[in-house]
Amino acid sequence: RNRDEATNAVAAVTERVRVVENRCTEVEKDLGNHVRMQSERDQTFTEKLNTCLKCTDELEMSLKSSDVVTHTTVSRVEDIMQRLVNAEDELQHKVSADYWQPQMEALQRADAKFDAKLSSMEKDMYARFSHESAQRDGVKNQLQDSLKTCMDKISSIRPLLLSNRP
């Protein structure tokens, strides 16, 4: 009887060990699946985080470059505005006549020289035109006289030729 009880006890313990081992195997499988799924989630999260960090870095670099361009532009605009203010201030001051008087006198002298040159050239041109006109009239008269002389000679020879004809 003890033996049967011991055998039954060993069988019951063996069955319980088998059940516990099956449960442990299932727990290990569940734990492995859970660890694998958590690892995949962590990897996906890490990839998403890296993508977000990369986008954030790119955005930050873009923002910094935009800030630099903005500051440069603002600086240039301020310089231009300062130059404009200075130019406007300079324009507000009236220049005295003493400043312009030498330039105006020089301009008037140059104008007088050009007028004298122009009238001299006009006189020279009129003299040339009248000389050329006189020369052309002389050549014309000479040509007319030569032509008249030739015509007279031809007309005097023609009656002789007509009378000598049989």
PDB file of C-alpha atoms in Angstrom:
ATOM      1  CA  ARG A   1       0.000   0.000   0.000  1.00  0.00           C
ATOM      2  CA  ASN A   2       2.763   2.400   0.741  1.00  0.00           C
ATOM      3  CA  ARG A   3       4.201   1.493  -2.485  1.00  0.00           C
ATOM      4  CA  ASP A   4       0.979   2.230  -4.279  1.00  0.00           C
ATOM      5  CA  GLU A   5       0.711   5.451  -2.445  1.00  0.00           C
ATOM      6  CA  ALA A   6       4.313   6.274  -3.260  1.00  0.00           C
ATOM      7  CA  THR A   7       3.734   5.349  -6.889  1.00  0.00           C
ATOM      8  CA  ASN A   8       0.543   7.396  -6.951  1.00  0.00           C
ATOM      9  CA  ALA A   9       2.374  10.247  -5.239  1.00  0.00           C
ATOM     10  CA  VAL A  10       5.259  10.015  -7.726  1.00  0.00           C
ATOM     11  CA  ALA A  11       2.740   9.874 -10.598  1.00  0.00           C
ATOM     12  CA  ALA A  12       0.876  12.873  -9.189  1.00  0.00           C
ATOM     13  CA  VAL A  13       4.134  14.783  -8.655  1.00  0.00           C
ATOM     14  CA  THR A  14       5.301  13.804 -12.145  1.00  0.00           C
ATOM     15  CA  GLU A  15       1.996  15.004 -13.568  1.00  0.00           C
ATOM     16  CA  ARG A  16       2.234  18.203 -11.603  1.00  0.00           C
ATOM     17  CA  VAL A  17       5.858  18.695 -12.727  1.00  0.00           C
ATOM     18  CA  ARG A  18       4.760  18.143 -16.340  1.00  0.00           C
ATOM     19  CA  VAL A  19       1.910  20.629 -15.917  1.00  0.00           C
ATOM     20  CA  VAL A  20       4.260  23.130 -14.227  1.00  0.00           C
ATOM     21  CA  GLU A  21       6.835  22.606 -16.982  1.00  0.00           C
ATOM     22  CA  ASN A  22       4.147  23.180 -19.640  1.00  0.00           C
ATOM     23  CA  ARG A  23       3.028  26.283 -17.822  1.00  0.00           C
ATOM     24  CA  CYS A  24       6.630  27.450 -17.509  1.00  0.00           C
ATOM     25  CA  THR A  25       7.168  26.769 -21.215  1.00  0.00           C
ATOM     26  CA  GLU A  26       4.020  28.762 -22.028  1.00  0.00           C
ATOM     27  CA  VAL A  27       5.112  31.571 -19.688  1.00  0.00           C
ATOM     28  CA  GLU A  28       8.563  31.538 -21.304  1.00  0.00           C
ATOM     29  CA  LYS A  29       6.942  31.659 -24.762  1.00  0.00           C
ATOM     30  CA  ASP A  30       4.631  34.467 -23.653  1.00  0.00           C
ATOM     31  CA  LEU A  31       7.568  36.295 -22.097  1.00  0.00           C
ATOM     32  CA  GLY A  32       9.650  35.774 -25.272  1.00  0.00           C
ATOM     33  CA  ASN A  33       6.761  37.038 -27.431  1.00  0.00           C
ATOM     34  CA  HIS A  34       6.256  39.970 -25.077  1.00  0.00           C
ATOM     35  CA  VAL A  35       9.985  40.803 -25.076  1.00  0.00           C
ATOM     36  CA  ARG A  36      10.145  40.466 -28.898  1.00  0.00           C
ATOM     37  CA  MET A  37       7.059  42.658 -29.380  1.00  0.00           C
ATOM     38  CA  GLN A  38       8.378  45.203 -26.879  1.00  0.00           C
ATOM     39  CA  SER A  39      11.726  45.167 -28.662  1.00  0.00           C
ATOM     40  CA  GLU A  40       9.972  45.784 -32.020  1.00  0.00           C
ATOM     41  CA  ARG A  41       7.938  48.601 -30.459  1.00  0.00           C
ATOM     42  CA  ASP A  42      11.097  50.068 -28.960  1.00  0.00           C
ATOM     43  CA  GLN A  43      12.898  49.836 -32.311  1.00  0.00           C
ATOM     44  CA  THR A  44       9.947  51.455 -34.130  1.00  0.00           C
ATOM     45  CA  PHE A  45       9.791  54.158 -31.476  1.00  0.00           C
ATOM     46  CA  THR A  46      13.558  54.705 -31.760  1.00  0.00           C
ATOM     47  CA  GLU A  47      13.296  55.016 -35.547  1.00  0.00           C
ATOM     48  CA  LYS A  48      10.421  57.488 -35.239  1.00  0.00           C
ATOM     49  CA  LEU A  49      12.352  59.399 -32.584  1.00  0.00           C
ATOM     50  CA  ASN A  50      15.451  59.532 -34.832  1.00  0.00           C
ATOM     51  CA  THR A  51      13.303  60.762 -37.726  1.00  0.00           C
ATOM     52  CA  CYS A  52      11.790  63.441 -35.499  1.00  0.00           C
ATOM     53  CA  LEU A  53      15.234  64.461 -34.244  1.00  0.00           C
ATOM     54  CA  LYS A  54      16.512  64.684 -37.805  1.00  0.00           C
ATOM     55  CA  CYS A  55      13.526  66.834 -38.816  1.00  0.00           C
ATOM     56  CA  THR A  56      14.032  68.989 -35.728  1.00  0.00           C
ATOM     57  CA  ASP A  57      17.721  69.452 -36.574  1.00  0.00           C
ATOM     58  CA  GLU A  58      16.860  70.376 -40.163  1.00  0.00           C
ATOM     59  CA  LEU A  59      14.206  72.796 -38.958  1.00  0.00           C
ATOM     60  CA  GLU A  60      16.624  74.310 -36.471  1.00  0.00           C
ATOM     61  CA  MET A  61      19.304  74.754 -39.181  1.00  0.00           C
ATOM     62  CA  SER A  62      16.721  76.274 -41.511  1.00  0.00           C
ATOM     63  CA  LEU A  63      15.560  78.618 -38.770  1.00  0.00           C
ATOM     64  CA  LYS A  64      19.136  79.647 -37.985  1.00  0.00           C
ATOM     65  CA  SER A  65      19.927  80.326 -41.644  1.00  0.00           C
ATOM     66  CA  SER A  66      16.671  82.258 -41.978  1.00  0.00           C
ATOM     67  CA  ASP A  67      17.605  84.282 -38.901  1.00  0.00           C
ATOM     68  CA  VAL A  68      21.027  85.047 -40.376  1.00  0.00           C
ATOM     69  CA  VAL A  69      19.452  86.185 -43.655  1.00  0.00           C
ATOM     70  CA  THR A  70      16.914  88.263 -41.745  1.00  0.00           C
ATOM     71  CA  HIS A  71      19.593  89.898 -39.597  1.00  0.00           C
ATOM     72  CA  THR A  72      21.753  90.597 -42.653  1.00  0.00           C
ATOM     73  CA  THR A  73      18.813  92.097 -44.509  1.00  0.00           C
ATOM     74  CA  VAL A  74      17.802  94.190 -41.512  1.00  0.00           C
ATOM     75  CA  SER A  75      21.376  95.415 -41.169  1.00  0.00           C
ATOM     76  CA  ARG A  76      21.521  96.376 -44.835  1.00  0.00           C
ATOM     77  CA  VAL A  77      18.143  98.127 -44.642  1.00  0.00           C
ATOM     78  CA  GLU A  78      19.296 100.057 -41.582  1.00  0.00           C
ATOM     79  CA  ASP A  79      22.485 101.113 -43.412  1.00  0.00           C
ATOM     80  CA  ILE A  80      20.477 102.216 -46.442  1.00  0.00           C
ATOM     81  CA  MET A  81      18.039 104.103 -44.240  1.00  0.00           C
ATOM     82  CA  GLN A  82      20.921 105.869 -42.499  1.00  0.00           C
ATOM     83  CA  ARG A  83      22.425 106.825 -45.864  1.00  0.00           C
ATOM     84  CA  LEU A  84      19.015 108.079 -47.010  1.00  0.00           C
ATOM     85  CA  VAL A  85      18.623 110.181 -43.866  1.00  0.00           C
ATOM     86  CA  ASN A  86      22.107 111.630 -44.398  1.00  0.00           C
ATOM     87  CA  ALA A  87      21.353 112.391 -48.047  1.00  0.00           C
ATOM     88  CA  GLU A  88      18.064 114.059 -47.112  1.00  0.00           C
ATOM     89  CA  ASP A  89      19.863 116.140 -44.486  1.00  0.00           C
ATOM     90  CA  GLU A  90      22.433 117.214 -47.059  1.00  0.00           C
ATOM     91  CA  LEU A  91      19.660 118.152 -49.485  1.00  0.00           C
ATOM     92  CA  GLN A  92      17.976 120.289 -46.834  1.00  0.00           C
ATOM     93  CA  HIS A  93      20.986 122.583 -46.635  1.00  0.00           C
ATOM     94  CA  LYS A  94      20.880 125.286 -49.301  1.00  0.00           C
ATOM     95  CA  VAL A  95      24.092 125.714 -51.238  1.00  0.00           C
ATOM     96  CA  SER A  96      25.330 129.298 -51.370  1.00  0.00           C
ATOM     97  CA  ALA A  97      25.736 131.240 -54.613  1.00  0.00           C
ATOM     98  CA  ASP A  98      29.506 131.403 -54.058  1.00  0.00           C
ATOM     99  CA  TYR A  99      29.632 127.661 -54.613  1.00  0.00           C
ATOM    100  CA  TRP A 100      27.851 127.769 -57.984  1.00  0.00           C
ATOM    101  CA  GLN A 101      29.222 131.074 -59.304  1.00  0.00           C
ATOM    102  CA  PRO A 102      32.567 129.714 -60.673  1.00  0.00           C
ATOM    103  CA  GLN A 103      30.820 126.813 -62.423  1.00  0.00           C
ATOM    104  CA  MET A 104      28.237 129.124 -63.976  1.00  0.00           C
ATOM    105  CA  GLU A 105      30.925 131.561 -65.179  1.00  0.00           C
ATOM    106  CA  ALA A 106      32.925 128.717 -66.705  1.00  0.00           C
ATOM    107  CA  LEU A 107      29.762 127.456 -68.400  1.00  0.00           C
ATOM    108  CA  GLN A 108      29.004 130.922 -69.791  1.00  0.00           C
ATOM    109  CA  ARG A 109      32.589 131.270 -71.098  1.00  0.00           C
ATOM    110  CA  ALA A 110      32.378 127.897 -72.784  1.00  0.00           C
ATOM    111  CA  ASP A 111      29.018 128.867 -74.304  1.00  0.00           C
ATOM    112  CA  ALA A 112      30.478 132.114 -75.656  1.00  0.00           C
ATOM    113  CA  LYS A 113      33.423 130.203 -77.196  1.00  0.00           C
ATOM    114  CA  PHE A 114      31.050 127.759 -78.859  1.00  0.00           C
ATOM    115  CA  ASP A 115      28.906 130.612 -80.188  1.00  0.00           C
ATOM    116  CA  ALA A 116      32.003 132.332 -81.628  1.00  0.00           C
ATOM    117  CA  LYS A 117      33.139 129.063 -83.207  1.00  0.00           C
ATOM    118  CA  LEU A 118      29.691 128.470 -84.645  1.00  0.00           C
ATOM    119  CA  SER A 119      29.448 131.942 -86.190  1.00  0.00           C
ATOM    120  CA  SER A 120      32.990 131.567 -87.582  1.00  0.00           C
ATOM    121  CA  MET A 121      32.067 128.232 -89.110  1.00  0.00           C
ATOM    122  CA  GLU A 122      28.853 129.723 -90.551  1.00  0.00           C
ATOM    123  CA  LYS A 123      30.815 132.583 -92.145  1.00  0.00           C
ATOM    124  CA  ASP A 124      33.362 130.135 -93.516  1.00  0.00           C
ATOM    125  CA  MET A 125      30.590 127.914 -94.894  1.00  0.00           C
ATOM    126  CA  TYR A 126      28.784 130.862 -96.547  1.00  0.00           C
ATOM    127  CA  ALA A 127      32.089 132.000 -98.099  1.00  0.00           C
ATOM    128  CA  ARG A 128      32.732 128.504 -99.449  1.00  0.00           C
ATOM    129  CA  PHE A 129      29.203 128.225-100.791  1.00  0.00           C
ATOM    130  CA  SER A 130      29.449 131.575-102.578  1.00  0.00           C
ATOM    131  CA  HIS A 131      32.913 130.703-103.956  1.00  0.00           C
ATOM    132  CA  GLU A 132      31.664 127.340-105.199  1.00  0.00           C
ATOM    133  CA  SER A 133      28.549 128.975-106.632  1.00  0.00           C
ATOM    134  CA  ALA A 134      30.676 131.551-108.480  1.00  0.00           C
ATOM    135  CA  GLN A 135      32.987 128.824-109.734  1.00  0.00           C
ATOM    136  CA  ARG A 136      30.024 126.718-110.864  1.00  0.00           C
ATOM    137  CA  ASP A 137      28.494 129.736-112.645  1.00  0.00           C
ATOM    138  CA  GLY A 138      31.851 130.423-114.339  1.00  0.00           C
ATOM    139  CA  VAL A 139      32.156 126.816-115.502  1.00  0.00           C
ATOM    140  CA  LYS A 140      28.543 126.931-116.666  1.00  0.00           C
ATOM    141  CA  ASN A 141      29.124 130.127-118.658  1.00  0.00           C
ATOM    142  CA  GLN A 142      32.322 128.710-120.118  1.00  0.00           C
ATOM    143  CA  LEU A 143      30.520 125.526-121.115  1.00  0.00           C
ATOM    144  CA  GLN A 144      27.678 127.517-122.690  1.00  0.00           C
ATOM    145  CA  ASP A 145      30.154 129.667-124.629  1.00  0.00           C
ATOM    146  CA  SER A 146      32.007 126.582-125.858  1.00  0.00           C
ATOM    147  CA  LEU A 147      28.742 124.951-126.872  1.00  0.00           C
ATOM    148  CA  LYS A 148      27.603 128.123-128.646  1.00  0.00           C
ATOM    149  CA  THR A 149      30.881 128.344-130.552  1.00  0.00           C
ATOM    150  CA  CYS A 150      30.594 124.715-131.590  1.00  0.00           C
ATOM    151  CA  MET A 151      27.023 125.214-132.722  1.00  0.00           C
ATOM    152  CA  ASP A 152      28.002 128.240-134.727  1.00  0.00           C
ATOM    153  CA  LYS A 153      30.752 126.293-136.469  1.00  0.00           C
ATOM    154  CA  ILE A 154      28.407 123.414-137.185  1.00  0.00           C
ATOM    155  CA  SER A 155      25.724 125.713-138.546  1.00  0.00           C
ATOM    156  CA  SER A 156      28.228 127.475-140.833  1.00  0.00           C
ATOM    157  CA  ILE A 157      29.531 124.185-142.227  1.00  0.00           C
ATOM    158  CA  ARG A 158      26.117 122.697-142.798  1.00  0.00           C
ATOM    159  CA  PRO A 159      24.935 125.058-145.564  1.00  0.00           C
ATOM    160  CA  LEU A 160      28.184 124.340-147.386  1.00  0.00           C
ATOM    161  CA  LEU A 161      27.623 120.626-147.164  1.00  0.00           C
ATOM    162  CA  LEU A 162      24.075 120.932-148.387  1.00  0.00           C
ATOM    163  CA  SER A 163      25.082 123.001-151.354  1.00  0.00           C
ATOM    164  CA  ASN A 164      27.864 120.620-152.356  1.00  0.00           C
ATOM    165  CA  ARG A 165      25.546 117.727-152.581  1.00  0.00           C
ATOM    166  CA  PRO A 166      24.648 116.547-156.053  1.00  0.00           C
TER     167      PRO A 166
END
